[in-house]
Short mmCIF file of C-alpha atoms in Angstrom, two decimals:
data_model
loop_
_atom_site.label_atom_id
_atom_site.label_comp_id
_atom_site.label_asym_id
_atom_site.label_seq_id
_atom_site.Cartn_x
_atom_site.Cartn_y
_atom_site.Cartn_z
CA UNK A 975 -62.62 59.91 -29.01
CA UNK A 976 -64.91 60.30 -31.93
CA UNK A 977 -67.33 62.97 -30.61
CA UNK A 978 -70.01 60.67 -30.18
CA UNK A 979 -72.66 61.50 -27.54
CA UNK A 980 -71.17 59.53 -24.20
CA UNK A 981 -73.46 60.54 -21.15
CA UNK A 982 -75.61 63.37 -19.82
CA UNK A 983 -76.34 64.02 -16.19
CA UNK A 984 -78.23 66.63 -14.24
CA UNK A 985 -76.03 68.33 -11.94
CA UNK A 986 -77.23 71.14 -8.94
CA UNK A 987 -77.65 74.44 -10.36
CA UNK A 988 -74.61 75.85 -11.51
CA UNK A 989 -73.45 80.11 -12.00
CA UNK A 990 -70.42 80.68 -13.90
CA UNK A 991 -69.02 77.09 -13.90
CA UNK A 992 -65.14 76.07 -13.83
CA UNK A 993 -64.85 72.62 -15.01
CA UNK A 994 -61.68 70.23 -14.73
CA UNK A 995 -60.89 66.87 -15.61
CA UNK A 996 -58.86 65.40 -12.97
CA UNK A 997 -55.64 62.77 -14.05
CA UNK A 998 -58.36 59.92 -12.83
CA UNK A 999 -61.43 61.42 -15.56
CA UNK A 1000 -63.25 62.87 -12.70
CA UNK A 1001 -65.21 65.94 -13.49
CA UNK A 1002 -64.85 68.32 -11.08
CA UNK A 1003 -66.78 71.47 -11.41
CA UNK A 1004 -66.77 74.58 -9.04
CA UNK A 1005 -68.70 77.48 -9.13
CA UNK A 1006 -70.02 80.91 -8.50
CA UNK A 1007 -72.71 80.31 -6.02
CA UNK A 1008 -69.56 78.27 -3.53
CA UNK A 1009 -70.16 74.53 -4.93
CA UNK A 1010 -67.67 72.35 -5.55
CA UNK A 1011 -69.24 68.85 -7.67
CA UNK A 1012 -67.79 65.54 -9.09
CA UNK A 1013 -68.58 63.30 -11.48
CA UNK A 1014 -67.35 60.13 -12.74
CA UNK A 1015 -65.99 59.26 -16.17
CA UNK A 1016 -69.29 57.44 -16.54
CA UNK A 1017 -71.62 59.85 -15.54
CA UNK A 1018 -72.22 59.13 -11.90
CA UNK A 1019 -72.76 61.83 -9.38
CA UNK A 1020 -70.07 61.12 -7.10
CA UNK A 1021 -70.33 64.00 -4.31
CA UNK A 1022 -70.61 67.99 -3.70
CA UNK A 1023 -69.11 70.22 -1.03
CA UNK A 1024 -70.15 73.68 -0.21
CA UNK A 1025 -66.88 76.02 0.12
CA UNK A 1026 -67.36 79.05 2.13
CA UNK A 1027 -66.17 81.62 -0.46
CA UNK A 1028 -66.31 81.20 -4.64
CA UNK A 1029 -63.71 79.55 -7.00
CA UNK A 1030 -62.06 82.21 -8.40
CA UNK A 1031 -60.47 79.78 -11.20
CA UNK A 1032 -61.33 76.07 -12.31
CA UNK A 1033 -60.42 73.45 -9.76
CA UNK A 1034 -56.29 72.01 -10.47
CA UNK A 1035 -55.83 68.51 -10.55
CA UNK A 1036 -52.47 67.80 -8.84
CA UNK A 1037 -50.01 64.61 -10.71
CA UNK A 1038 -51.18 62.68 -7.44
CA UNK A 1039 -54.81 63.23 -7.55
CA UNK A 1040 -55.60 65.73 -4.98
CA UNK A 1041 -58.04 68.86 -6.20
CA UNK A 1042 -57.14 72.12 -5.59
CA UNK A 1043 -59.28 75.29 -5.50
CA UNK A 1044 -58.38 78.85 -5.26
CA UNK A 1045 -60.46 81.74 -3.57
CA UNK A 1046 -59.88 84.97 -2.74
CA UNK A 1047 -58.50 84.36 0.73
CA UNK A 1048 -57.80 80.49 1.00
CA UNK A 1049 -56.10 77.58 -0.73
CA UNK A 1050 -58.20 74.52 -0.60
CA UNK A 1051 -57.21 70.79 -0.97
CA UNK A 1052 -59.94 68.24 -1.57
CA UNK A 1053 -59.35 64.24 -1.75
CA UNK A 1054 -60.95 62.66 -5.21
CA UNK A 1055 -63.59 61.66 -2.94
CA UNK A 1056 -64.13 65.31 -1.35
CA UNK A 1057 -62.47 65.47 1.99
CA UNK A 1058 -60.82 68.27 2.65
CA UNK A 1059 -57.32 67.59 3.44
CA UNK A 1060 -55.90 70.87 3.95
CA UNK A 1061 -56.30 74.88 3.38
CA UNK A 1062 -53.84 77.45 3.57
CA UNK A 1063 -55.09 81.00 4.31
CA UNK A 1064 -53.72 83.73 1.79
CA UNK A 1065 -52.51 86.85 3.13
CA UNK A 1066 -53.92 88.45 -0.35
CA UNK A 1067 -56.27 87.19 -3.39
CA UNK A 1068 -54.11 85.09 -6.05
CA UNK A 1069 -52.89 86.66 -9.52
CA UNK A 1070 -53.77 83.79 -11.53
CA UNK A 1071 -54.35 80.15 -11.45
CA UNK A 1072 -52.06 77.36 -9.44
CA UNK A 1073 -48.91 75.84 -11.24
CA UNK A 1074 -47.43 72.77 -10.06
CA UNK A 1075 -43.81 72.20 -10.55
CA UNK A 1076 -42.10 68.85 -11.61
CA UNK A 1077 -40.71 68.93 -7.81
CA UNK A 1078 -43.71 68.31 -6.83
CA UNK A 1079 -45.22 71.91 -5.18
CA UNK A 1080 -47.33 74.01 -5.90
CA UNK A 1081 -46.98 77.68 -6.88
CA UNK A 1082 -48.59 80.52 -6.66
CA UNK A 1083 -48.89 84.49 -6.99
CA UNK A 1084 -50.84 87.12 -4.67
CA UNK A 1085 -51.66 90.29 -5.79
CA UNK A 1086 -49.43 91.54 -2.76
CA UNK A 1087 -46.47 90.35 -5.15
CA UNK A 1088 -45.94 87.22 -2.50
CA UNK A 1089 -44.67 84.51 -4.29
CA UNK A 1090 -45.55 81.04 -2.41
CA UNK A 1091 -44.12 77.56 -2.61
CA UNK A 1092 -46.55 75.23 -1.06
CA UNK A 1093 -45.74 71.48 -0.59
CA UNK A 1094 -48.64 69.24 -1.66
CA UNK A 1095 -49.28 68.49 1.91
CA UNK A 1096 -50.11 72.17 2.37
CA UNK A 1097 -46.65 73.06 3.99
CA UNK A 1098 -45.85 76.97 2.62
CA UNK A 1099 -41.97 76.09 2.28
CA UNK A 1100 -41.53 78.98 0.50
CA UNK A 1101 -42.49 82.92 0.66
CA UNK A 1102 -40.88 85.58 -1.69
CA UNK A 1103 -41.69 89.01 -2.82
CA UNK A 1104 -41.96 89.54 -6.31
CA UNK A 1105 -39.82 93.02 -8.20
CA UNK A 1106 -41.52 91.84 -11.27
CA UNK A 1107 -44.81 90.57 -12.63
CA UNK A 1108 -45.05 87.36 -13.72
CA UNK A 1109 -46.79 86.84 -17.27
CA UNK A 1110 -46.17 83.15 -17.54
CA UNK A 1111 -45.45 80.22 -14.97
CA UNK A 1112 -45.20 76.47 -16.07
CA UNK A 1113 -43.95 73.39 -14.71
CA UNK A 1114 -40.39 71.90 -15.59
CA UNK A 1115 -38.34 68.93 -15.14
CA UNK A 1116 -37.19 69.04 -11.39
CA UNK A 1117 -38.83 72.89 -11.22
CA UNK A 1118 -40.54 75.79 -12.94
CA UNK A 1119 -39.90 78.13 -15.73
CA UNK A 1120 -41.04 81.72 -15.71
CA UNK A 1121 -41.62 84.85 -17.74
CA UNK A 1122 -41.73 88.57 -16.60
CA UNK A 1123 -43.31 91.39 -19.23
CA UNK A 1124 -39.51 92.64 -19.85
CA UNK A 1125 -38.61 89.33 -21.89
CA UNK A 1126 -36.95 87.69 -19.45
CA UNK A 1127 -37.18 83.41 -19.30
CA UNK A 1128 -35.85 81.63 -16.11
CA UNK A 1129 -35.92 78.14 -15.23
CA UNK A 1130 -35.79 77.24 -11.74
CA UNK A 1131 -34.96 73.97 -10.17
CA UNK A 1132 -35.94 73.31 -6.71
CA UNK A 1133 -33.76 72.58 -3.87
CA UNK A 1134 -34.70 69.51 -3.35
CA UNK A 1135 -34.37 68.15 -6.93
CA UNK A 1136 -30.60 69.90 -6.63
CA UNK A 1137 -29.76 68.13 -3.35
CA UNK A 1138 -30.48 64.61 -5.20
CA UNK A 1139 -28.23 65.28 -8.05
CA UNK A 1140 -25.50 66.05 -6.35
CA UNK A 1141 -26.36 63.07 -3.54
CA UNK A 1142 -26.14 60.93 -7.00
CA UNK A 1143 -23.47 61.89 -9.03
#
């Protein structure tokens, strides 16, 4: 919290490193050359797992703990102690990094102009095509608010977080 020197550790060689901090203070680093590393808040090497293809963006730490990594033709989710515990197969490379919604899924844009919902179990609930490029995507309350270059904001709520208000009220 002060910028005081914490730890140093030697990691494997590294090309064009991603790094991520993941809700637990693991470091997770992917890179170039197809590694995926962690590290603990205290320094300690924790594990490494070769993917077949490169990260294309930094590893995303899900609200639950799970890692996520994006390449050009897969979806990959890792267990904080690196198991893989599911991939999804893209049918094209993704636009831009993950975004998790506050229902809980994940989101994210193919340069095909699909636009997937995936569950964090790795379920693709949802698949639509795009009319308009995205600029931004964020998570909201109970869904996900997004931009398109014409000026246009939308906030989204999922189904699911729709179904309970209404079982509630």
């Amino acid at each position: 919290y002060t910028g005081s020197f914490v730890w140093r550790r030697n990691i494997e060689r590294t090309e064009r490193p991603f790094l991520t901090v993941s809700n637990s203070g693991i470091l997770i680093i992917a890179d170039a050359s197809k590694m995926l590393q962690a590290v603990s808040g205290q320094g300690i090497y924790l594990w490494s797992v070769q993917l077949p293809e490169p990260a294309l963006y930094a590893p995303y730490s899900t609200t639950d703990g799970r890692i996520c990594i994006l390449t050009k033709s897969n979806l990959y989710c890792f267990s904080v102690t690196g198991k893989l515990r599911w991939q999804v197969k893209l049918s094209a490379p993704p636009t831009r990094q993950l975004c998790e919604t506050g229902a809980a899924s994940l989101l994210l844009t193919l340069t095909n102009k699909d636009f997937l919902t995936v569950s964090l179990t790795g379920q693709v609930l949802n698949t639509k095509t795009l009319k308009k490029d995205i600029k931004a995507l964020s998570a909201a309350p109970d869904g996900y608010v997004m931009s398109t270059g014409d000026g246009i904001l939308a906030y989204y709520r999922s189904a699911a977080a729709e179904e309970e208000k209404t079982v509630s009220s």
